[in-house]
Coordinates of C-alpha atoms in Angstrom, one line a residue:
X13 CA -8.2 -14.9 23.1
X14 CA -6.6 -17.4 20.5
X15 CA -8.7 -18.6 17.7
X16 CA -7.6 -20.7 14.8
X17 CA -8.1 -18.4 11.9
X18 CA -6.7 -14.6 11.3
X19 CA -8.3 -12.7 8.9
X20 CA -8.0 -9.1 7.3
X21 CA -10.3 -6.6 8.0
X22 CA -11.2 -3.1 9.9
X23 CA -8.2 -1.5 11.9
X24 CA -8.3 -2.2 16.0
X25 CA -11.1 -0.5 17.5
X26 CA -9.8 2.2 20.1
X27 CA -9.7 1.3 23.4
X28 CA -8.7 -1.8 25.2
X29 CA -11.0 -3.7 27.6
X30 CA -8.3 -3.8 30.9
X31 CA -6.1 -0.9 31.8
X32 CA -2.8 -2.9 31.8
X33 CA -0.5 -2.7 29.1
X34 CA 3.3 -4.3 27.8
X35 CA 5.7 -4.3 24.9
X36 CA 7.3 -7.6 24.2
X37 CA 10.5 -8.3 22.7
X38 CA 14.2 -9.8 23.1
X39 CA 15.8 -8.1 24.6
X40 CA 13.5 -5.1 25.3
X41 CA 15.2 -3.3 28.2
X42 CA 16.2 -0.7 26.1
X43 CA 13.1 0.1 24.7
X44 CA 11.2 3.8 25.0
X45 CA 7.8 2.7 24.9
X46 CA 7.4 2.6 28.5
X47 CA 8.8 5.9 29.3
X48 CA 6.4 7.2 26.5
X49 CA 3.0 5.5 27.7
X50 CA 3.6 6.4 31.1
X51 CA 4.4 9.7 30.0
X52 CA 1.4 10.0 28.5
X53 CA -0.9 8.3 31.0
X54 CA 0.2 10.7 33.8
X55 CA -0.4 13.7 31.8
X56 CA -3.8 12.5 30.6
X57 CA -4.6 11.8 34.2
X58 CA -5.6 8.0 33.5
X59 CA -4.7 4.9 36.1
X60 CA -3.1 2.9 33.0
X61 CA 0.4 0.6 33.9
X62 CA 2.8 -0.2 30.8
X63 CA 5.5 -2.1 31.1
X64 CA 8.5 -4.2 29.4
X65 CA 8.4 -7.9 29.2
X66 CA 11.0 -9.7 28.0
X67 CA 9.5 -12.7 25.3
X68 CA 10.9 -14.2 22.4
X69 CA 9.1 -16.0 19.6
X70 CA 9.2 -19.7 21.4
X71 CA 7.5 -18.0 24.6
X72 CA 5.0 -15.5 22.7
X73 CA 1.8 -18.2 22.3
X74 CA 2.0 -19.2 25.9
X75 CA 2.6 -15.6 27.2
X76 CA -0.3 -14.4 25.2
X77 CA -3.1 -16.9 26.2
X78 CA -2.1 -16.1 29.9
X79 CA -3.6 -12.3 29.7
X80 CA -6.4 -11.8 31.7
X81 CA -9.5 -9.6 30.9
X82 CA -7.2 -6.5 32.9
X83 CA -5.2 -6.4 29.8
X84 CA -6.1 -3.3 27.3
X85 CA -3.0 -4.8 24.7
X86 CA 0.8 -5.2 23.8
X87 CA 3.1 -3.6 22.1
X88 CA 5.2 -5.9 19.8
X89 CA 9.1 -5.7 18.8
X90 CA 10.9 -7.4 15.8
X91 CA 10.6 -10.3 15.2
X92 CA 7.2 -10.9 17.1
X93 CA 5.3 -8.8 15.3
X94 CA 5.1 -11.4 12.5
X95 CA 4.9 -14.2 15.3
X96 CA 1.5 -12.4 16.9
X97 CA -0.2 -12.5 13.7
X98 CA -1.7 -16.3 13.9
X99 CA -2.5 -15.7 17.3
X100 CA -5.5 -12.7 17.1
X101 CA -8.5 -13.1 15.8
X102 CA -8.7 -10.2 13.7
X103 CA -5.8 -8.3 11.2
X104 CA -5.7 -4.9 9.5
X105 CA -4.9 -5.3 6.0
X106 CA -2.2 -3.0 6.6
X107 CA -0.3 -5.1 9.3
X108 CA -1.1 -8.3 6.4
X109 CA 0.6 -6.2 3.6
X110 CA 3.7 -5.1 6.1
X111 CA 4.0 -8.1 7.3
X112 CA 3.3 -7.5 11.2
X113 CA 1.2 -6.1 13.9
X114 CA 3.4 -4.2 16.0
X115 CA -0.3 -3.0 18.1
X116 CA -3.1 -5.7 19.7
X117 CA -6.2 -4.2 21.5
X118 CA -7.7 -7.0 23.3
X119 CA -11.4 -6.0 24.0
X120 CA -14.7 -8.0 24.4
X121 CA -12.9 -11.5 24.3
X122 CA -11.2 -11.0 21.3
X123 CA -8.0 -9.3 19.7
X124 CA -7.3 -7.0 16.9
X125 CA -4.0 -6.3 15.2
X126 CA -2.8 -3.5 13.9
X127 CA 0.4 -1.4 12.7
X128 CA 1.1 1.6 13.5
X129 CA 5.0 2.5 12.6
X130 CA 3.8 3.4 9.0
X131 CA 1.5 6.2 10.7
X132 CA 5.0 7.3 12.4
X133 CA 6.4 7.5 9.4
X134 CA 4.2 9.6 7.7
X135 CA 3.5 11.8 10.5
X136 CA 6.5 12.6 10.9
X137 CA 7.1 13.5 6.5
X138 CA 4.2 15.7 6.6
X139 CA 5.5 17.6 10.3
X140 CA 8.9 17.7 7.7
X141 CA 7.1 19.4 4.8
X142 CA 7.6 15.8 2.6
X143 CA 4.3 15.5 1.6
X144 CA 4.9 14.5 -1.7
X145 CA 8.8 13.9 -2.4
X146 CA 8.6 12.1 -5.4
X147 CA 10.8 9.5 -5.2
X148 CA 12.9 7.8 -2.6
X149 CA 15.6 5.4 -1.7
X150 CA 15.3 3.0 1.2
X151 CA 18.7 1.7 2.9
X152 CA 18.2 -1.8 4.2
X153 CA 15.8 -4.9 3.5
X154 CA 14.3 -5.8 6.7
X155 CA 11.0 -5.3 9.1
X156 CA 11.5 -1.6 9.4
X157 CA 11.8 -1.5 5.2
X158 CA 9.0 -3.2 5.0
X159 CA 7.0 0.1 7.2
X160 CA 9.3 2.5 5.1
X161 CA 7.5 1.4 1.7
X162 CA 4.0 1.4 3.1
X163 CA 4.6 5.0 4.1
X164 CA 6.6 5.9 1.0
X165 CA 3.2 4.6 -0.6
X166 CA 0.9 6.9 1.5
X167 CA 3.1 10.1 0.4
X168 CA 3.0 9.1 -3.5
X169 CA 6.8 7.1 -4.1
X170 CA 5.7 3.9 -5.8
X171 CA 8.4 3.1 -7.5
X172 CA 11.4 3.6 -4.6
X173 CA 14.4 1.8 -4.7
X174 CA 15.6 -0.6 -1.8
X175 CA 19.7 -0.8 -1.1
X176 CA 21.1 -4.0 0.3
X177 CA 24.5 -5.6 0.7
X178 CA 23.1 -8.6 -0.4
X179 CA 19.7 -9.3 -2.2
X180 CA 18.4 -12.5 0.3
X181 CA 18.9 -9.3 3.2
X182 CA 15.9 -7.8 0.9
X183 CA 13.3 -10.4 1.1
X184 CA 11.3 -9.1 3.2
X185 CA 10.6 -5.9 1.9
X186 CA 10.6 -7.3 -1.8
X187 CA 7.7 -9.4 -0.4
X188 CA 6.0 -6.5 1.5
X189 CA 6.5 -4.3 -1.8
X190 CA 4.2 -7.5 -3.7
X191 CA 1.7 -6.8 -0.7
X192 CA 1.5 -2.9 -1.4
X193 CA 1.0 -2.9 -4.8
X194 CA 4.5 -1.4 -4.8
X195 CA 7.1 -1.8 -7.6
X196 CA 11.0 -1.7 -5.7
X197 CA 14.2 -1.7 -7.4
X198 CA 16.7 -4.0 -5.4
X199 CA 20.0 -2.8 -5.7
X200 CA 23.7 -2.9 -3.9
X201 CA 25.3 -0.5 -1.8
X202 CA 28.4 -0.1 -4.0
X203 CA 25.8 1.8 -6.4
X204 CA 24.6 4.0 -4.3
X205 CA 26.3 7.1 -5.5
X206 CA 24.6 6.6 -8.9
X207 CA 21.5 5.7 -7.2
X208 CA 21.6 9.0 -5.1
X209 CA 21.2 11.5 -7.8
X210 CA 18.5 13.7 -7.5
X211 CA 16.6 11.4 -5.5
X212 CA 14.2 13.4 -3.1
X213 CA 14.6 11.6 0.3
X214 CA 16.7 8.6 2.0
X215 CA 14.9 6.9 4.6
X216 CA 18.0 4.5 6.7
X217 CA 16.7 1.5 8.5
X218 CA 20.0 0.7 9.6
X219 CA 21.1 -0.2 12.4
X220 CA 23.1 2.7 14.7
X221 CA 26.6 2.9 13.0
X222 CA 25.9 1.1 10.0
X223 CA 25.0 4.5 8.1
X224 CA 28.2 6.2 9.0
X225 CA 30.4 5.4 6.1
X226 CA 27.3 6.3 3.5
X227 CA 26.6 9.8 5.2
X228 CA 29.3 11.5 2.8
X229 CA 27.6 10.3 -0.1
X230 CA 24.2 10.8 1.7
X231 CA 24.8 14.4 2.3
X232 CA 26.4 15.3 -1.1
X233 CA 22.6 13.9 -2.8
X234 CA 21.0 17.0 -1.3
X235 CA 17.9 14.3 -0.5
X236 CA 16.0 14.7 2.7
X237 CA 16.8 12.1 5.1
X238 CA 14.7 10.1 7.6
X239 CA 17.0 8.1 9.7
X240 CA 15.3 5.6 12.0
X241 CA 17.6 5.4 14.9
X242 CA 16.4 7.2 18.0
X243 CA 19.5 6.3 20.8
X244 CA 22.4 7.8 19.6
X245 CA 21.3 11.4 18.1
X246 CA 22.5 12.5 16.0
X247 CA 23.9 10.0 14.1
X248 CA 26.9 11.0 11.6
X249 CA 24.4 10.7 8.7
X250 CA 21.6 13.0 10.1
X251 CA 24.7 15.4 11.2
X252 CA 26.8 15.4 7.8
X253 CA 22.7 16.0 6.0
X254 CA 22.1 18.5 8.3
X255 CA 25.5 20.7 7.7
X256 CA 24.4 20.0 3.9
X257 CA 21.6 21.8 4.7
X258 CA 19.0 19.2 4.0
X259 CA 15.9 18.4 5.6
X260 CA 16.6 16.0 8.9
X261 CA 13.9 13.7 10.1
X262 CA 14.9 12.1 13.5
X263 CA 14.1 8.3 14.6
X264 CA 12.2 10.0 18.0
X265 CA 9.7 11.9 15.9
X266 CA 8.6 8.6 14.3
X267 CA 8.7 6.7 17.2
X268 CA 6.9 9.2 19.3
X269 CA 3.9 9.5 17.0
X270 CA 3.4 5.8 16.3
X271 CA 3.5 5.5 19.9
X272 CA 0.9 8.4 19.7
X273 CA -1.6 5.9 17.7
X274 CA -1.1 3.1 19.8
X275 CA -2.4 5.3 23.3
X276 CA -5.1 5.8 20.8
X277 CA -6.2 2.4 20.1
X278 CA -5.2 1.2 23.5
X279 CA -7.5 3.5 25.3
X280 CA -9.9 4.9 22.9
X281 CA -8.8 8.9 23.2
X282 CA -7.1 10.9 20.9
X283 CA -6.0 13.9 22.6
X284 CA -2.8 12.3 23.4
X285 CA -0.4 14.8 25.0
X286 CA 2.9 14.7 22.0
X287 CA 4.9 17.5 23.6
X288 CA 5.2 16.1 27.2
X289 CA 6.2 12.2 25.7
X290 CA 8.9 14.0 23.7
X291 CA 10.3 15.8 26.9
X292 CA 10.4 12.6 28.6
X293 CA 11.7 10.5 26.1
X294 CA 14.6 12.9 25.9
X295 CA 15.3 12.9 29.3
X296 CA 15.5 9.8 29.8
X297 CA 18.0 9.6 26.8
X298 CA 20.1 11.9 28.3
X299 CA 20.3 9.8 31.7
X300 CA 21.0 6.7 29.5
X301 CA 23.6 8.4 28.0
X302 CA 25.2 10.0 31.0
X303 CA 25.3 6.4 32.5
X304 CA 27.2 4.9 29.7
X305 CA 30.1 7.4 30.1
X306 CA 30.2 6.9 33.8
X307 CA 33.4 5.5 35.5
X308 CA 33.1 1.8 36.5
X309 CA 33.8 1.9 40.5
X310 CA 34.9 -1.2 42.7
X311 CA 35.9 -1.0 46.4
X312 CA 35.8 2.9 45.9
X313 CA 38.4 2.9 43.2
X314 CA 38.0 3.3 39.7
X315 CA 38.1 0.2 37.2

């Protein structure tokens, strides 16, 4: 399915050839996706599989020649989504301008790339009420900064303003920003009081924990807040926003609605079943979470 030259064009076509599906990434046990698309599948009644593959950029080319014409698509974590992109035959322009396919639909011999976190992310501010906030700042510089401005761009904020602790940690999204048409003000973390007033909504892309000490200054903005971690809800920032008694926008939502639009491309159908993925995500967040506070045993005795 590998051809020498990518080029921009028309989004994936819904619905993948083959009935098997994967996400790829390293590491990728702790992903949701398959809990989400099998979710999903079972409730729409289809005979779909989706699973987790582990696959790192060096391994990606190989891996993706292999699939057979049983394969519908992938799923793609950080950092292949970049890696994928020389290998389809087609591009949307909006994985070019992001800088990533994070969906490929393999169907009649060839392979279509798309993106579909910046639908998440959008979904997920209109479901909110933030259909037009006005203006934004974005913590972080990396991949997920790089969907952040693409979907601060679909709800109107051209002109948001990127916080880093360094400016090289902003070079991807200051060269996603050039791809968007989008004008981004690069600036440090030890402004981000100033930078805080009377903006209309923060949107973290950091990692779990590395929000905490900011979620005082966070809350005090009054600013809506999208945080994009999912595993350990609520985080202190979504908890000390939320007792400010500003709107809360958690990771899960956006994950669970780009997943939402990748069943849709992967199999063509769009009455994709939101209420019974989120029930099943949780629960299996709760059973990850119970397992990480259980007592280590050995020989019968506790470590």
């Amino acid at each position: 399915m590998r051809t020498d030259q990518t080029s921009a064009g028309r989004p994936a076509p819904g619905g993948g050839g083959g009935t098997r599906a994967a996400v790829l990434g390293s590491p990728i046990g702790h992903s949701l996706a398959p809990t989400l698309h099998r979710a999903a599948y079972a409730a729409m009644g289809l005979d779909r599989s989706y699973e987790a593959i582990e696959c790192d950029e060096p391994t990606l080319p190989a891996l993706f020649d292999s699939l057979g014409d049983d394969w519908a698509g992938l799923c793609l974590a950080v950092p292949l989504k970049r890696a994928v992109l020389p290998l389809v035959d087609e591009v949307s322009d909006l994985a070019l301008d992001v800088g990533g396919a994070d969906t490929v639909v393999f169907r009649h011999g060839r392979s279509f790339g798309d993106h579909t976190g910046v639908h998440g992310i959008t979904t997920a501010f209109h479901q909110a009420g933030l259909r037009a906030p006005g203006s934004a700042v974005v913590l972080g510089g990396g991949a997920a900064a790089c969907s952040a401005l693409a979907a601060l761009r679909e709800v109107g904020v051209r002109e948001p303003v990127v916080v880093v602790r360094e400016r090289d940690h902003a070079r991807e999204a200051e060269a996603a920003a050039g791809r968007l048409g989008v004008s981004v003000e690069l600036r440090h973390f030890g402004e981000l009081d100033r930078l805080l007033r009377g903006v209309a909504v923060v949107v973290s892309t950091l990692p779990a924990g590395a929000a905490d000490t900011l979620a005082p200054a966070v809350a005090h903005s009054g600013a809506a807040v999208l945080d994009a971690v999912y595993s350990a809800w609520p985080t202190r920032l979504a908890k000390a926003a939320g007792f400010a008694g500003s709107t809360v926008v958690d990771g899960l939502s956006v994950l669970l609605h780009q997943t939402v639009r990748q069943i849709e491309l992967l199999t063509g159908l769009t009455d994709v079943p939101v209420a019974e993925m989120r029930r099943a995500a949780r629960d299996e967040l709760v059973r990850r979470a119970a397992r990480e506070t259980e007592p280590a045993v050995s020989g019968g005795k506790l470590l």
